[in-house]
Amino acid sequence: GAVVSQHPSRVICKSGTSVKIECRSLDFQATTMFWYRQFPKKSLMLMATSNEGSKATYEQGVEKDKFLINHASLTLSTLTVTSAHPEDSSFYICSARGQQYSTDTQYFGPGTRLTVL
Amino acid sequence: LAKTTQPISMDSYEGQEVNITCSHNNIATNDYITWYQQFPSQGPRFIIQGYKTKVTNEVASLFIPADRKSSTLSLPRVSLSDTAVYYCLVGGETGANNLFFGTGTRLTVIP
């Protein structure tokens, strides 16, 4: 149980284009999903928290107009990197938390490697 | 926000038991302690979670002293495939405290 998938696993795009990353909870309903970014040899940095049916909450320093998050259903959240630039190249990881779990455990997706040329 | 502190790195020989300690001095009453394992270019994988005393599952044990200001992840008889970064997070049922990752501990298992 508690499987989270991400798509695509890897994407390469040109500077100025937009990229959408999907995060799905496959076998549970995720009331809350989280998006992280991780640079090489660094720890995960929380970008935003999204609750189903409401606007995402962004961490300080994360531009909400650049990183668009939509949590349209209890099993799907999407992150769109708009007008991507080389400095947006990173490893993006989502996680999900479900109501059926009695403790505050997050389950992570496999990550998406974004390379902006 | 319960901040965690872990050793940056550890080395161990294959077959040995490895103990990684995490300090969380300002842990709140409702906070749980969760450990994750991360391999390069993969998302973190849940290892174990506990609130107090000792928790054991098929891959690890978690020791939490009475004051809960620290916790120790114990990996029995490590193998080369256990080389990874291990993160401890502290947080509770009500909110977002466990969403912030510390530096993690980079464990290298040596043949």
PDB file of C-alpha atoms in Angstrom:
ATOM      1  CA  GLY A   1       0.000   0.000   0.000  1.00  0.00           C
ATOM      2  CA  ALA A   2       0.817   3.724  -0.002  1.00  0.00           C
ATOM      3  CA  VAL A   3       2.220   3.958  -3.510  1.00  0.00           C
ATOM      4  CA  VAL A   4       2.840   7.341  -5.082  1.00  0.00           C
ATOM      5  CA  SER A   5       3.758   7.747  -8.740  1.00  0.00           C
ATOM      6  CA  GLN A   6       5.147  10.657 -10.702  1.00  0.00           C
ATOM      7  CA  HIS A   7       5.129  11.350 -14.408  1.00  0.00           C
ATOM      8  CA  PRO A   8       7.318  11.966 -16.267  1.00  0.00           C
ATOM      9  CA  SER A   9      10.365  10.549 -14.535  1.00  0.00           C
ATOM     10  CA  ARG A  10      12.659  12.662 -16.662  1.00  0.00           C
ATOM     11  CA  VAL A  11      12.108  15.696 -18.861  1.00  0.00           C
ATOM     12  CA  ILE A  12      14.369  17.906 -20.905  1.00  0.00           C
ATOM     13  CA  CYS A  13      13.003  21.159 -22.241  1.00  0.00           C
ATOM     14  CA  LYS A  14      14.106  24.402 -23.814  1.00  0.00           C
ATOM     15  CA  SER A  15      14.322  27.584 -21.836  1.00  0.00           C
ATOM     16  CA  GLY A  16      11.037  29.482 -21.811  1.00  0.00           C
ATOM     17  CA  THR A  17       8.761  26.468 -22.121  1.00  0.00           C
ATOM     18  CA  SER A  18       6.411  25.145 -19.460  1.00  0.00           C
ATOM     19  CA  VAL A  19       6.582  21.682 -17.980  1.00  0.00           C
ATOM     20  CA  LYS A  20       3.860  19.815 -16.117  1.00  0.00           C
ATOM     21  CA  ILE A  21       4.627  17.098 -13.584  1.00  0.00           C
ATOM     22  CA  GLU A  22       1.925  14.777 -12.293  1.00  0.00           C
ATOM     23  CA  CYS A  23       1.809  13.164  -8.884  1.00  0.00           C
ATOM     24  CA  ARG A  24      -0.667  10.389  -8.171  1.00  0.00           C
ATOM     25  CA  SER A  25      -1.522   8.378  -5.105  1.00  0.00           C
ATOM     26  CA  LEU A  26      -2.292   4.956  -6.530  1.00  0.00           C
ATOM     27  CA  ASP A  27      -3.902   3.086  -3.675  1.00  0.00           C
ATOM     28  CA  PHE A  28      -5.073   5.695  -1.218  1.00  0.00           C
ATOM     29  CA  GLN A  29      -6.771   9.045  -1.146  1.00  0.00           C
ATOM     30  CA  ALA A  30      -4.366  11.864  -0.489  1.00  0.00           C
ATOM     31  CA  THR A  31      -5.961  14.767   1.288  1.00  0.00           C
ATOM     32  CA  THR A  32      -2.659  16.591   1.259  1.00  0.00           C
ATOM     33  CA  MET A  33       0.197  16.497  -1.193  1.00  0.00           C
ATOM     34  CA  PHE A  34       3.565  18.167  -1.001  1.00  0.00           C
ATOM     35  CA  TRP A  35       6.094  19.269  -3.579  1.00  0.00           C
ATOM     36  CA  TYR A  36       9.812  19.308  -2.918  1.00  0.00           C
ATOM     37  CA  ARG A  37      12.859  20.281  -4.891  1.00  0.00           C
ATOM     38  CA  GLN A  38      16.274  18.755  -4.438  1.00  0.00           C
ATOM     39  CA  PHE A  39      19.566  19.959  -5.868  1.00  0.00           C
ATOM     40  CA  PRO A  40      22.549  17.621  -6.231  1.00  0.00           C
ATOM     41  CA  LYS A  41      24.065  16.520  -2.931  1.00  0.00           C
ATOM     42  CA  LYS A  42      21.523  18.604  -1.028  1.00  0.00           C
ATOM     43  CA  SER A  43      18.533  17.833   1.135  1.00  0.00           C
ATOM     44  CA  LEU A  44      14.917  18.108   0.058  1.00  0.00           C
ATOM     45  CA  MET A  45      13.409  21.565   0.222  1.00  0.00           C
ATOM     46  CA  LEU A  46       9.677  21.937   0.646  1.00  0.00           C
ATOM     47  CA  MET A  47       8.176  24.135  -2.060  1.00  0.00           C
ATOM     48  CA  ALA A  48       4.468  23.984  -1.358  1.00  0.00           C
ATOM     49  CA  THR A  49       1.629  22.125   0.281  1.00  0.00           C
ATOM     50  CA  SER A  50      -1.550  21.415  -1.606  1.00  0.00           C
ATOM     51  CA  ASN A  51      -4.871  20.333  -0.210  1.00  0.00           C
ATOM     52  CA  GLU A  52      -7.529  18.876  -2.435  1.00  0.00           C
ATOM     53  CA  GLY A  53      -9.950  21.512  -3.586  1.00  0.00           C
ATOM     54  CA  SER A  54      -8.098  24.515  -2.224  1.00  0.00           C
ATOM     55  CA  LYS A  55      -5.208  26.750  -3.170  1.00  0.00           C
ATOM     56  CA  ALA A  56      -1.705  25.600  -2.478  1.00  0.00           C
ATOM     57  CA  THR A  57       0.367  27.109   0.309  1.00  0.00           C
ATOM     58  CA  TYR A  58       3.816  28.108  -0.868  1.00  0.00           C
ATOM     59  CA  GLU A  59       6.955  28.300   1.221  1.00  0.00           C
ATOM     60  CA  GLN A  60       8.821  31.558   1.510  1.00  0.00           C
ATOM     61  CA  GLY A  61      10.874  32.299  -1.564  1.00  0.00           C
ATOM     62  CA  VAL A  62       8.877  30.045  -3.887  1.00  0.00           C
ATOM     63  CA  GLU A  63       7.106  31.984  -6.640  1.00  0.00           C
ATOM     64  CA  LYS A  64       3.520  30.824  -6.897  1.00  0.00           C
ATOM     65  CA  ASP A  65       3.131  32.234 -10.395  1.00  0.00           C
ATOM     66  CA  LYS A  66       6.114  30.274 -11.592  1.00  0.00           C
ATOM     67  CA  PHE A  67       5.312  26.994  -9.898  1.00  0.00           C
ATOM     68  CA  LEU A  68       1.618  26.384 -10.446  1.00  0.00           C
ATOM     69  CA  ILE A  69       0.100  23.668  -8.323  1.00  0.00           C
ATOM     70  CA  ASN A  70      -3.285  22.090  -8.855  1.00  0.00           C
ATOM     71  CA  HIS A  71      -4.787  19.413  -6.605  1.00  0.00           C
ATOM     72  CA  ALA A  72      -7.932  18.619  -8.526  1.00  0.00           C
ATOM     73  CA  SER A  73      -8.761  15.282  -6.944  1.00  0.00           C
ATOM     74  CA  LEU A  74      -7.862  13.129  -3.965  1.00  0.00           C
ATOM     75  CA  THR A  75      -5.405  11.169  -6.082  1.00  0.00           C
ATOM     76  CA  LEU A  76      -3.809  13.755  -8.346  1.00  0.00           C
ATOM     77  CA  SER A  77      -1.726  16.871  -7.923  1.00  0.00           C
ATOM     78  CA  THR A  78       0.171  18.624 -10.687  1.00  0.00           C
ATOM     79  CA  LEU A  79       3.116  20.991 -10.622  1.00  0.00           C
ATOM     80  CA  THR A  80       3.644  23.198 -13.659  1.00  0.00           C
ATOM     81  CA  VAL A  81       6.953  24.977 -14.009  1.00  0.00           C
ATOM     82  CA  THR A  82       6.139  27.964 -16.169  1.00  0.00           C
ATOM     83  CA  SER A  83       8.670  29.651 -18.441  1.00  0.00           C
ATOM     84  CA  ALA A  84      11.394  27.331 -17.238  1.00  0.00           C
ATOM     85  CA  HIS A  85      14.978  28.521 -17.088  1.00  0.00           C
ATOM     86  CA  PRO A  86      18.222  26.594 -16.574  1.00  0.00           C
ATOM     87  CA  GLU A  87      18.252  27.479 -12.870  1.00  0.00           C
ATOM     88  CA  ASP A  88      14.968  25.549 -12.518  1.00  0.00           C
ATOM     89  CA  SER A  89      16.793  22.361 -13.413  1.00  0.00           C
ATOM     90  CA  SER A  90      16.427  20.115 -10.408  1.00  0.00           C
ATOM     91  CA  PHE A  91      14.927  16.928  -9.030  1.00  0.00           C
ATOM     92  CA  TYR A  92      11.271  17.466  -8.153  1.00  0.00           C
ATOM     93  CA  ILE A  93       9.659  15.078  -5.693  1.00  0.00           C
ATOM     94  CA  CYS A  94       6.083  14.901  -4.520  1.00  0.00           C
ATOM     95  CA  SER A  95       4.684  13.215  -1.450  1.00  0.00           C
ATOM     96  CA  ALA A  96       1.213  12.396  -0.267  1.00  0.00           C
ATOM     97  CA  ARG A  97      -0.477  12.003   3.080  1.00  0.00           C
ATOM     98  CA  GLY A  98      -3.744  10.166   3.505  1.00  0.00           C
ATOM     99  CA  GLN A  99      -6.503  10.421   6.029  1.00  0.00           C
ATOM    100  CA  GLN A 100      -6.554   6.718   6.640  1.00  0.00           C
ATOM    101  CA  TYR A 101      -3.169   6.829   8.300  1.00  0.00           C
ATOM    102  CA  SER A 102      -3.320   7.562  11.972  1.00  0.00           C
ATOM    103  CA  THR A 103       0.086   9.204  12.077  1.00  0.00           C
ATOM    104  CA  ASP A 104       1.540  11.957  10.007  1.00  0.00           C
ATOM    105  CA  THR A 105       3.405   9.848   7.497  1.00  0.00           C
ATOM    106  CA  GLN A 106       4.260  11.010   4.043  1.00  0.00           C
ATOM    107  CA  TYR A 107       4.800   8.667   1.131  1.00  0.00           C
ATOM    108  CA  PHE A 108       7.035   9.895  -1.634  1.00  0.00           C
ATOM    109  CA  GLY A 109       6.971   9.564  -5.370  1.00  0.00           C
ATOM    110  CA  PRO A 110      10.036   8.468  -7.327  1.00  0.00           C
ATOM    111  CA  GLY A 111      10.875  12.000  -8.434  1.00  0.00           C
ATOM    112  CA  THR A 112      11.114  13.855 -11.740  1.00  0.00           C
ATOM    113  CA  ARG A 113      14.432  15.032 -13.122  1.00  0.00           C
ATOM    114  CA  LEU A 114      13.964  18.346 -14.949  1.00  0.00           C
ATOM    115  CA  THR A 115      16.706  19.656 -17.192  1.00  0.00           C
ATOM    116  CA  VAL A 116      16.219  23.039 -18.811  1.00  0.00           C
ATOM    117  CA  LEU A 117      18.554  23.788 -21.693  1.00  0.00           C
TER     118      LEU A 117
ATOM    119  CA  LEU B   1       9.324  23.729  14.382  1.00  0.00           C
ATOM    120  CA  ALA B   2      11.216  20.718  15.620  1.00  0.00           C
ATOM    121  CA  LYS B   3      14.672  20.902  14.075  1.00  0.00           C
ATOM    122  CA  THR B   4      16.724  17.768  13.722  1.00  0.00           C
ATOM    123  CA  THR B   5      20.475  17.251  13.826  1.00  0.00           C
ATOM    124  CA  GLN B   6      22.245  14.211  12.441  1.00  0.00           C
ATOM    125  CA  PRO B   7      25.831  13.296  11.591  1.00  0.00           C
ATOM    126  CA  ILE B   8      26.625  14.306   8.034  1.00  0.00           C
ATOM    127  CA  SER B   9      28.177  10.979   7.120  1.00  0.00           C
ATOM    128  CA  MET B  10      29.059   7.536   8.426  1.00  0.00           C
ATOM    129  CA  ASP B  11      31.015   4.608   7.081  1.00  0.00           C
ATOM    130  CA  SER B  12      30.459   0.982   8.006  1.00  0.00           C
ATOM    131  CA  TYR B  13      31.690  -2.398   6.876  1.00  0.00           C
ATOM    132  CA  GLU B  14      29.334  -4.918   5.412  1.00  0.00           C
ATOM    133  CA  GLY B  15      27.667  -7.140   7.981  1.00  0.00           C
ATOM    134  CA  GLN B  16      27.962  -4.699  10.844  1.00  0.00           C
ATOM    135  CA  GLU B  17      25.144  -3.098  12.776  1.00  0.00           C
ATOM    136  CA  VAL B  18      24.808   0.622  12.130  1.00  0.00           C
ATOM    137  CA  ASN B  19      23.256   3.084  14.540  1.00  0.00           C
ATOM    138  CA  ILE B  20      22.406   6.588  13.352  1.00  0.00           C
ATOM    139  CA  THR B  21      21.357   9.066  16.015  1.00  0.00           C
ATOM    140  CA  CYS B  22      19.182  12.099  15.482  1.00  0.00           C
ATOM    141  CA  SER B  23      18.798  14.949  17.964  1.00  0.00           C
ATOM    142  CA  HIS B  24      15.471  16.756  18.245  1.00  0.00           C
ATOM    143  CA  ASN B  25      15.653  18.738  21.457  1.00  0.00           C
ATOM    144  CA  ASN B  26      12.449  20.712  20.962  1.00  0.00           C
ATOM    145  CA  ILE B  27      10.193  17.837  20.006  1.00  0.00           C
ATOM    146  CA  ALA B  28       6.556  18.509  20.853  1.00  0.00           C
ATOM    147  CA  THR B  29       4.256  16.237  22.816  1.00  0.00           C
ATOM    148  CA  ASN B  30       2.276  15.172  19.757  1.00  0.00           C
ATOM    149  CA  ASP B  31       5.269  14.687  17.477  1.00  0.00           C
ATOM    150  CA  TYR B  32       6.185  11.359  15.957  1.00  0.00           C
ATOM    151  CA  ILE B  33       9.657  10.483  14.709  1.00  0.00           C
ATOM    152  CA  THR B  34       9.968   9.157  11.172  1.00  0.00           C
ATOM    153  CA  TRP B  35      13.009   7.900   9.310  1.00  0.00           C
ATOM    154  CA  TYR B  36      13.413   7.797   5.546  1.00  0.00           C
ATOM    155  CA  GLN B  37      16.018   6.309   3.239  1.00  0.00           C
ATOM    156  CA  GLN B  38      16.947   7.933  -0.045  1.00  0.00           C
ATOM    157  CA  PHE B  39      18.997   6.523  -2.900  1.00  0.00           C
ATOM    158  CA  PRO B  40      20.410   8.827  -5.607  1.00  0.00           C
ATOM    159  CA  SER B  41      17.772  10.071  -8.039  1.00  0.00           C
ATOM    160  CA  GLN B  42      14.927   8.428  -6.124  1.00  0.00           C
ATOM    161  CA  GLY B  43      12.292   9.684  -3.756  1.00  0.00           C
ATOM    162  CA  PRO B  44      12.702   9.012  -0.025  1.00  0.00           C
ATOM    163  CA  ARG B  45      11.428   5.666   1.156  1.00  0.00           C
ATOM    164  CA  PHE B  46       9.687   5.264   4.517  1.00  0.00           C
ATOM    165  CA  ILE B  47      11.677   3.073   6.893  1.00  0.00           C
ATOM    166  CA  ILE B  48      10.166   3.302  10.338  1.00  0.00           C
ATOM    167  CA  GLN B  49       8.171   5.541  12.633  1.00  0.00           C
ATOM    168  CA  GLY B  50       7.793   5.719  16.385  1.00  0.00           C
ATOM    169  CA  TYR B  51       6.612   7.788  19.304  1.00  0.00           C
ATOM    170  CA  LYS B  52       8.447   6.351  22.301  1.00  0.00           C
ATOM    171  CA  THR B  53      10.538   3.403  23.511  1.00  0.00           C
ATOM    172  CA  LYS B  54      11.339   0.896  20.787  1.00  0.00           C
ATOM    173  CA  VAL B  55       9.826   0.062  17.448  1.00  0.00           C
ATOM    174  CA  THR B  56      10.992  -2.766  15.226  1.00  0.00           C
ATOM    175  CA  ASN B  57      10.022  -3.825  11.747  1.00  0.00           C
ATOM    176  CA  GLU B  58      11.514  -6.098   9.134  1.00  0.00           C
ATOM    177  CA  VAL B  59      14.239  -3.677   8.118  1.00  0.00           C
ATOM    178  CA  ALA B  60      15.170  -1.590  11.157  1.00  0.00           C
ATOM    179  CA  SER B  61      14.685  -0.730  14.794  1.00  0.00           C
ATOM    180  CA  LEU B  62      14.043   2.667  16.264  1.00  0.00           C
ATOM    181  CA  PHE B  63      15.084   3.476  19.807  1.00  0.00           C
ATOM    182  CA  ILE B  64      13.607   6.497  21.535  1.00  0.00           C
ATOM    183  CA  PRO B  65      14.635   7.399  25.100  1.00  0.00           C
ATOM    184  CA  ALA B  66      12.157   8.544  27.690  1.00  0.00           C
ATOM    185  CA  ASP B  67      12.808  12.262  27.143  1.00  0.00           C
ATOM    186  CA  ARG B  68      12.334  11.804  23.373  1.00  0.00           C
ATOM    187  CA  LYS B  69      14.965  14.427  22.609  1.00  0.00           C
ATOM    188  CA  SER B  70      16.823  12.020  20.385  1.00  0.00           C
ATOM    189  CA  SER B  71      16.263   8.818  18.494  1.00  0.00           C
ATOM    190  CA  THR B  72      18.486   6.126  17.055  1.00  0.00           C
ATOM    191  CA  LEU B  73      17.881   4.219  13.870  1.00  0.00           C
ATOM    192  CA  SER B  74      19.478   0.794  14.004  1.00  0.00           C
ATOM    193  CA  LEU B  75      20.181  -1.156  10.834  1.00  0.00           C
ATOM    194  CA  PRO B  76      21.213  -4.748  11.519  1.00  0.00           C
ATOM    195  CA  ARG B  77      23.928  -6.335   9.397  1.00  0.00           C
ATOM    196  CA  VAL B  78      24.151  -3.726   6.667  1.00  0.00           C
ATOM    197  CA  SER B  79      24.924  -4.646   3.085  1.00  0.00           C
ATOM    198  CA  LEU B  80      26.283  -2.617   0.188  1.00  0.00           C
ATOM    199  CA  SER B  81      22.736  -1.878  -0.917  1.00  0.00           C
ATOM    200  CA  ASP B  82      22.125   0.040   2.306  1.00  0.00           C
ATOM    201  CA  THR B  83      24.440   2.798   1.104  1.00  0.00           C
ATOM    202  CA  ALA B  84      22.103   5.783   1.022  1.00  0.00           C
ATOM    203  CA  VAL B  85      21.156   8.996   2.791  1.00  0.00           C
ATOM    204  CA  TYR B  86      19.012   8.583   5.896  1.00  0.00           C
ATOM    205  CA  TYR B  87      16.770  11.371   7.135  1.00  0.00           C
ATOM    206  CA  CYS B  88      14.927  11.708  10.409  1.00  0.00           C
ATOM    207  CA  LEU B  89      11.877  13.916  10.556  1.00  0.00           C
ATOM    208  CA  VAL B  90       9.859  14.979  13.550  1.00  0.00           C
ATOM    209  CA  GLY B  91       6.240  15.981  13.361  1.00  0.00           C
ATOM    210  CA  GLY B  92       2.747  15.358  14.545  1.00  0.00           C
ATOM    211  CA  GLU B  93      -0.714  14.487  13.421  1.00  0.00           C
ATOM    212  CA  THR B  94      -1.978  18.014  13.417  1.00  0.00           C
ATOM    213  CA  GLY B  95       0.361  19.828  11.181  1.00  0.00           C
ATOM    214  CA  ALA B  96       3.327  20.333   9.023  1.00  0.00           C
ATOM    215  CA  ASN B  97       6.260  20.044  11.379  1.00  0.00           C
ATOM    216  CA  ASN B  98       7.708  16.961   9.771  1.00  0.00           C
ATOM    217  CA  LEU B  99       7.897  18.391   6.295  1.00  0.00           C
ATOM    218  CA  PHE B 100      11.307  19.925   6.657  1.00  0.00           C
ATOM    219  CA  PHE B 101      14.273  17.752   5.964  1.00  0.00           C
ATOM    220  CA  GLY B 102      17.578  18.248   7.724  1.00  0.00           C
ATOM    221  CA  THR B 103      20.911  17.416   6.206  1.00  0.00           C
ATOM    222  CA  GLY B 104      20.460  13.670   6.550  1.00  0.00           C
ATOM    223  CA  THR B 105      23.229  11.136   7.171  1.00  0.00           C
ATOM    224  CA  ARG B 106      25.081   9.727   4.210  1.00  0.00           C
ATOM    225  CA  LEU B 107      25.851   6.109   5.059  1.00  0.00           C
ATOM    226  CA  THR B 108      28.519   4.372   3.022  1.00  0.00           C
ATOM    227  CA  VAL B 109      28.819   0.623   3.407  1.00  0.00           C
ATOM    228  CA  ILE B 110      32.269  -0.682   2.625  1.00  0.00           C
ATOM    229  CA  PRO B 111      32.905  -4.235   1.390  1.00  0.00           C
TER     230      PRO B 111
END
